[in-house]
Short mmCIF file of C-alpha atoms and ligand atoms in Angstrom, two decimals:
data_model
loop_
_atom_site.label_atom_id
_atom_site.label_comp_id
_atom_site.label_asym_id
_atom_site.label_seq_id
_atom_site.Cartn_x
_atom_site.Cartn_y
_atom_site.Cartn_z
CA MET A 27 -16.29 -13.09 -4.42
CA GLN A 28 -16.42 -14.04 -7.72
CA ASP A 29 -19.32 -11.06 -8.64
CA SER A 30 -16.82 -8.82 -7.02
CA GLN A 31 -16.27 -5.58 -8.83
CA PHE A 32 -13.05 -4.79 -6.72
CA GLU A 33 -9.74 -6.04 -7.83
CA LEU A 34 -6.05 -5.25 -6.92
CA VAL A 35 -3.01 -5.06 -9.57
CA VAL A 36 0.38 -5.61 -8.01
CA LEU A 37 2.68 -2.67 -9.10
CA GLY A 38 5.85 -3.98 -7.37
CA THR A 39 6.95 -6.35 -4.58
CA GLY A 40 10.13 -5.00 -3.48
CA GLY A 41 12.20 -2.64 -0.78
CA GLY A 42 14.10 0.42 -1.26
CA ALA A 43 17.43 -1.36 -2.23
CA SER A 44 15.75 -3.62 -4.61
CA ALA A 45 13.83 -0.74 -6.39
CA ILE A 46 17.64 0.83 -6.93
CA TYR A 47 19.74 -2.17 -7.20
CA ASP A 48 17.76 -4.76 -9.00
CA GLY A 49 15.15 -2.48 -10.91
CA LEU A 50 12.14 -3.86 -9.14
CA ALA A 51 9.53 -1.38 -7.98
CA SER A 52 8.80 -1.01 -4.61
CA SER A 53 5.86 -2.66 -2.96
CA SER A 54 2.64 -1.45 -4.15
CA PHE A 55 -0.74 -2.13 -5.64
CA MET A 56 -3.56 -0.58 -7.53
CA LEU A 57 -7.27 -0.86 -6.40
CA LEU A 58 -9.59 -0.90 -9.33
CA HIS A 59 -13.53 -0.86 -9.26
CA GLN A 60 -15.19 -2.39 -12.44
CA GLY A 61 -11.54 -2.15 -14.27
CA THR A 62 -11.02 1.44 -13.34
CA PRO A 63 -8.31 2.24 -10.81
CA PHE A 64 -9.28 4.25 -7.91
CA CYS A 65 -6.95 4.10 -5.68
CA LEU A 66 -3.15 3.62 -5.21
CA VAL A 67 -1.57 1.58 -2.11
CA ASP A 68 1.83 3.10 -1.28
CA LEU A 69 3.90 5.03 -3.69
CA GLY A 70 7.41 4.07 -3.07
CA LEU A 71 10.63 4.33 -5.47
CA GLY A 72 9.67 2.95 -8.87
CA VAL A 73 6.01 2.91 -8.21
CA GLY A 74 4.92 6.07 -9.88
CA ARG A 75 6.91 4.74 -13.29
CA GLU A 76 5.08 1.36 -13.00
CA VAL A 77 1.79 3.36 -12.73
CA VAL A 78 2.50 5.09 -15.86
CA THR A 79 3.39 1.93 -17.56
CA GLN A 80 0.62 -0.34 -16.22
CA PHE A 81 -2.47 2.05 -16.67
CA PRO A 82 -1.25 3.89 -19.93
CA GLN A 83 -5.11 4.08 -20.67
CA PHE A 84 -5.61 6.46 -17.96
CA SER A 85 -4.01 9.99 -18.20
CA GLN A 86 -3.95 10.60 -14.52
CA PHE A 87 -3.02 9.02 -11.12
CA PRO A 88 -6.03 7.99 -9.20
CA ARG A 89 -7.27 10.61 -6.91
CA ASN A 90 -6.80 8.54 -3.87
CA VAL A 91 -3.47 7.11 -2.30
CA ILE A 92 -2.97 5.13 0.93
CA ILE A 93 0.27 5.53 2.45
CA THR A 94 1.60 3.00 5.30
CA HIS A 95 4.50 4.88 6.37
CA ASN A 96 7.45 6.93 5.42
CA HIS A 97 10.08 5.22 4.23
CA SER A 98 11.48 5.39 0.70
CA ASP A 99 10.05 2.23 -0.69
CA HIS A 100 6.61 3.28 0.43
CA SER A 101 6.41 7.01 -0.34
CA GLY A 102 9.56 8.06 -2.15
CA ASP A 103 7.76 8.58 -5.24
CA LEU A 104 4.98 10.90 -3.39
CA PRO A 105 6.51 14.63 -3.44
CA VAL A 106 7.01 14.08 -7.63
CA VAL A 107 3.60 12.50 -8.25
CA LEU A 108 1.39 14.80 -5.89
CA ARG A 109 3.44 17.96 -7.49
CA VAL A 110 3.06 16.96 -11.22
CA GLU A 111 -0.77 15.73 -10.64
CA GLN A 112 -1.60 19.08 -8.66
CA ALA A 113 -0.16 20.91 -11.27
CA ARG A 114 -2.24 19.35 -13.91
CA GLY A 115 -5.43 19.68 -11.77
CA ASN A 116 -5.81 16.42 -10.24
CA LYS A 117 -5.31 17.36 -6.32
CA MET A 118 -4.84 13.93 -4.72
CA GLN A 119 -6.01 12.78 -1.64
CA VAL A 120 -3.76 10.87 1.02
CA PHE A 121 -4.82 8.63 3.49
CA ALA A 122 -2.28 7.77 6.06
CA ALA A 123 -2.97 7.39 9.95
CA LYS A 124 -2.73 10.52 11.74
CA GLU A 125 0.92 10.42 12.80
CA VAL A 126 2.25 9.15 9.38
CA SER A 127 0.28 11.85 7.52
CA ARG A 128 2.01 15.01 9.92
CA ARG A 129 5.43 13.01 8.67
CA LEU A 130 4.84 12.91 5.36
CA GLN A 131 3.71 16.34 5.42
CA THR A 132 6.56 17.73 7.53
CA TYR A 133 9.53 15.63 6.19
CA ARG A 134 8.58 13.99 2.80
CA MET A 135 7.00 17.37 1.49
CA ALA A 136 9.70 19.60 2.55
CA GLU A 137 11.19 19.83 -1.00
CA HIS A 138 8.07 21.60 -1.82
CA LEU A 139 7.23 23.75 0.96
CA GLN A 140 9.11 26.95 -0.04
CA GLN A 141 6.73 27.37 -3.10
CA LEU A 142 3.36 25.56 -2.05
CA SER A 143 1.75 24.32 1.33
CA VAL A 144 0.95 20.86 1.72
CA GLU A 145 -2.75 21.95 1.67
CA GLU A 146 -2.14 23.11 -1.91
CA LEU A 147 -0.32 19.96 -2.84
CA ALA A 148 -3.05 17.64 -1.56
CA ASP A 149 -5.95 16.72 0.69
CA TRP A 150 -4.90 15.22 4.13
CA PRO A 151 -7.87 13.63 5.95
CA GLU A 152 -7.28 13.40 9.43
CA ILE A 153 -7.52 9.75 10.27
CA GLU A 154 -6.93 8.27 14.05
CA PRO A 155 -5.69 4.75 14.23
CA PHE A 156 -8.74 2.21 14.25
CA GLN A 157 -11.36 5.04 12.98
CA SER A 158 -13.39 4.16 9.96
CA VAL A 159 -13.02 6.51 7.37
CA GLU A 160 -14.79 6.54 3.91
CA LEU A 161 -12.40 6.00 1.31
CA SER A 162 -14.21 5.30 -2.07
CA HIS A 163 -16.90 3.33 -3.88
CA GLY A 164 -18.96 2.36 -0.70
CA LEU A 165 -15.43 1.23 0.95
CA THR A 166 -14.18 2.30 4.23
CA ILE A 167 -10.53 2.32 5.66
CA GLU A 168 -9.51 1.30 9.40
CA PHE A 169 -5.42 1.74 10.29
CA TYR A 170 -4.04 -0.93 12.61
CA PRO A 171 -0.17 0.02 13.98
CA GLY A 172 2.12 -2.52 12.94
CA PHE A 173 6.02 -3.18 14.74
CA HIS A 174 8.29 -1.50 12.59
CA SER A 175 11.51 0.58 12.30
CA GLU A 176 9.25 3.73 11.48
CA LEU A 177 5.98 4.35 12.63
CA SER A 178 3.83 2.06 10.16
CA TYR A 179 0.38 0.96 9.85
CA GLY A 180 -1.74 -1.65 7.96
CA PHE A 181 -5.40 -1.30 7.40
CA VAL A 182 -8.41 -3.07 6.48
CA LEU A 183 -11.01 -1.88 3.81
CA ARG A 184 -14.63 -3.04 4.66
CA ASP A 185 -17.64 -2.88 2.22
CA GLN A 186 -20.95 -1.09 3.03
CA GLN A 187 -22.07 -4.41 4.75
CA GLY A 188 -19.28 -4.00 7.22
CA GLN A 189 -17.66 -7.22 5.57
CA ALA A 190 -13.84 -6.85 5.67
CA ARG A 191 -12.51 -7.47 1.97
CA LEU A 192 -9.26 -6.35 2.05
CA GLY A 193 -6.38 -6.57 4.78
CA TYR A 194 -2.84 -5.43 4.25
CA THR A 195 -0.06 -5.43 7.21
CA GLY A 196 2.31 -2.47 5.60
CA ASP A 197 5.89 -3.09 6.75
CA SER A 198 5.72 -4.97 10.09
CA CYS A 199 7.42 -7.99 11.99
CA VAL A 200 5.02 -10.60 13.38
CA ASP A 201 2.44 -8.91 15.53
CA SER A 202 -0.52 -11.01 16.69
CA GLY A 203 -2.74 -8.36 17.17
CA LEU A 204 -2.19 -6.83 13.63
CA TYR A 205 -2.49 -10.21 11.93
CA ASP A 206 -5.62 -10.98 13.64
CA PHE A 207 -6.84 -7.58 12.49
CA ILE A 208 -5.72 -8.02 9.03
CA GLN A 209 -7.03 -11.85 8.98
CA GLN A 210 -10.95 -10.47 9.37
CA ALA A 211 -10.63 -9.84 5.55
CA GLN A 212 -11.36 -12.00 2.79
CA VAL A 213 -8.13 -11.41 1.23
CA CYS A 214 -4.92 -10.72 3.21
CA ILE A 215 -1.49 -9.26 1.96
CA PHE A 216 1.50 -9.82 4.19
CA ASP A 217 4.69 -8.20 4.32
CA ALA A 218 7.72 -10.72 4.66
CA ARG A 219 11.41 -11.34 3.85
CA LEU A 220 13.37 -14.49 2.89
CA LYS A 221 15.57 -13.97 6.10
CA PRO A 222 14.67 -13.20 9.85
CA ASN A 223 14.56 -9.66 9.86
CA THR A 224 14.08 -7.39 12.95
CA TRP A 225 11.56 -5.27 11.60
CA HIS A 226 9.77 -7.61 8.77
CA ALA A 227 8.29 -10.81 9.23
CA SER A 228 10.11 -13.96 7.62
CA PHE A 229 8.60 -16.47 5.19
CA ALA A 230 9.39 -19.29 7.92
CA GLU A 231 7.58 -17.32 10.36
CA LEU A 232 4.23 -16.91 8.20
CA LYS A 233 4.16 -20.26 7.37
CA ASP A 234 1.51 -21.36 9.88
CA VAL A 235 -0.58 -18.16 9.83
CA LEU A 236 -1.12 -18.06 5.95
CA LYS A 237 -4.51 -19.17 5.22
CA ALA A 238 -6.45 -19.28 1.74
CA ASN A 239 -6.53 -16.01 -0.34
CA ALA A 240 -3.37 -14.59 1.87
CA TYR A 241 -0.61 -13.48 -0.18
CA ILE A 242 3.34 -12.01 0.57
CA ILE A 243 4.64 -8.76 -1.03
CA GLY A 244 7.72 -7.04 0.04
CA HIS A 245 10.04 -10.26 -0.69
CA GLY A 246 12.20 -8.20 -3.43
CA LEU A 247 12.35 -11.32 -5.47
CA THR A 248 11.98 -11.42 -9.13
CA ALA A 249 9.29 -13.15 -10.89
CA SER A 250 11.74 -15.85 -12.31
CA GLN A 251 12.99 -16.42 -8.71
CA VAL A 252 9.59 -16.93 -7.42
CA GLN A 253 8.74 -19.42 -10.15
CA GLN A 254 12.09 -21.61 -9.87
CA GLU A 255 12.35 -21.29 -5.98
CA PHE A 256 9.71 -20.29 -4.27
CA LEU A 257 6.24 -21.71 -5.87
CA SER A 258 5.31 -23.29 -2.87
CA LEU A 259 4.58 -19.66 -1.24
CA PRO A 260 1.77 -17.29 -2.07
CA LEU A 261 4.51 -14.52 -3.13
CA LEU A 262 2.96 -11.73 -5.19
CA VAL A 263 4.69 -10.55 -8.66
CA ALA A 264 4.38 -7.52 -10.48
CA SER A 265 1.09 -7.07 -12.69
CA GLN A 266 -0.62 -10.21 -10.70
CA ARG A 267 -4.34 -9.54 -10.59
CA ILE A 268 -6.47 -10.59 -7.51
CA THR A 269 -10.25 -10.08 -6.91
CA PHE A 270 -11.10 -9.07 -3.55
ZN1 LIG B 20 9.47 0.20 6.00
#
């Protein structure tokens, strides 16, 4: 792990409401190879601005973005970013499970469709659940369905040796199939909230699940709340960097 050339940088840890009412960017992280961003994971409310702020030395968004599902806190900034980057000559590529991709193209992109087709806006590789697809830098991605109020998929990234390097649940309540799948990876990121919730796991439910190199996102807590009240839990905070 120490000589890994991959790391992620946390962009936000909140949900839709915390993005708007508390100024916390939605749950998202950037993947980097040798310090250079190459893929964004989710692009919800507030995340686009966070990318511009945290990576001022890069003049454009990375070409690749993974979208777990069509909720505003995971894809709300997507229409604007795809449109601006396309106009600047950086046509992005959206990695999402097939049905999620269809929903993004049909509903999330609707605001652009009188002027541009979805194919003009971005590339949309067709990816079946559980199918292994090349992402970038020798990594492949496989999606696995979560259990959530909107169709949502977690994923695992594997290296060229087939080693699972990074797993993310996306939004989901506790689901043993999804969790077993994610936990193949050396570094695992779980969606969870402080209080029990029908569509998200809670901190209490994750207590016995979390192993070394497991982290929690989607909690909507500020960095000072995390430091003062939840230091015993591996809650991610914005700007945190993790090697995978
Ligand atoms: Zn959601």
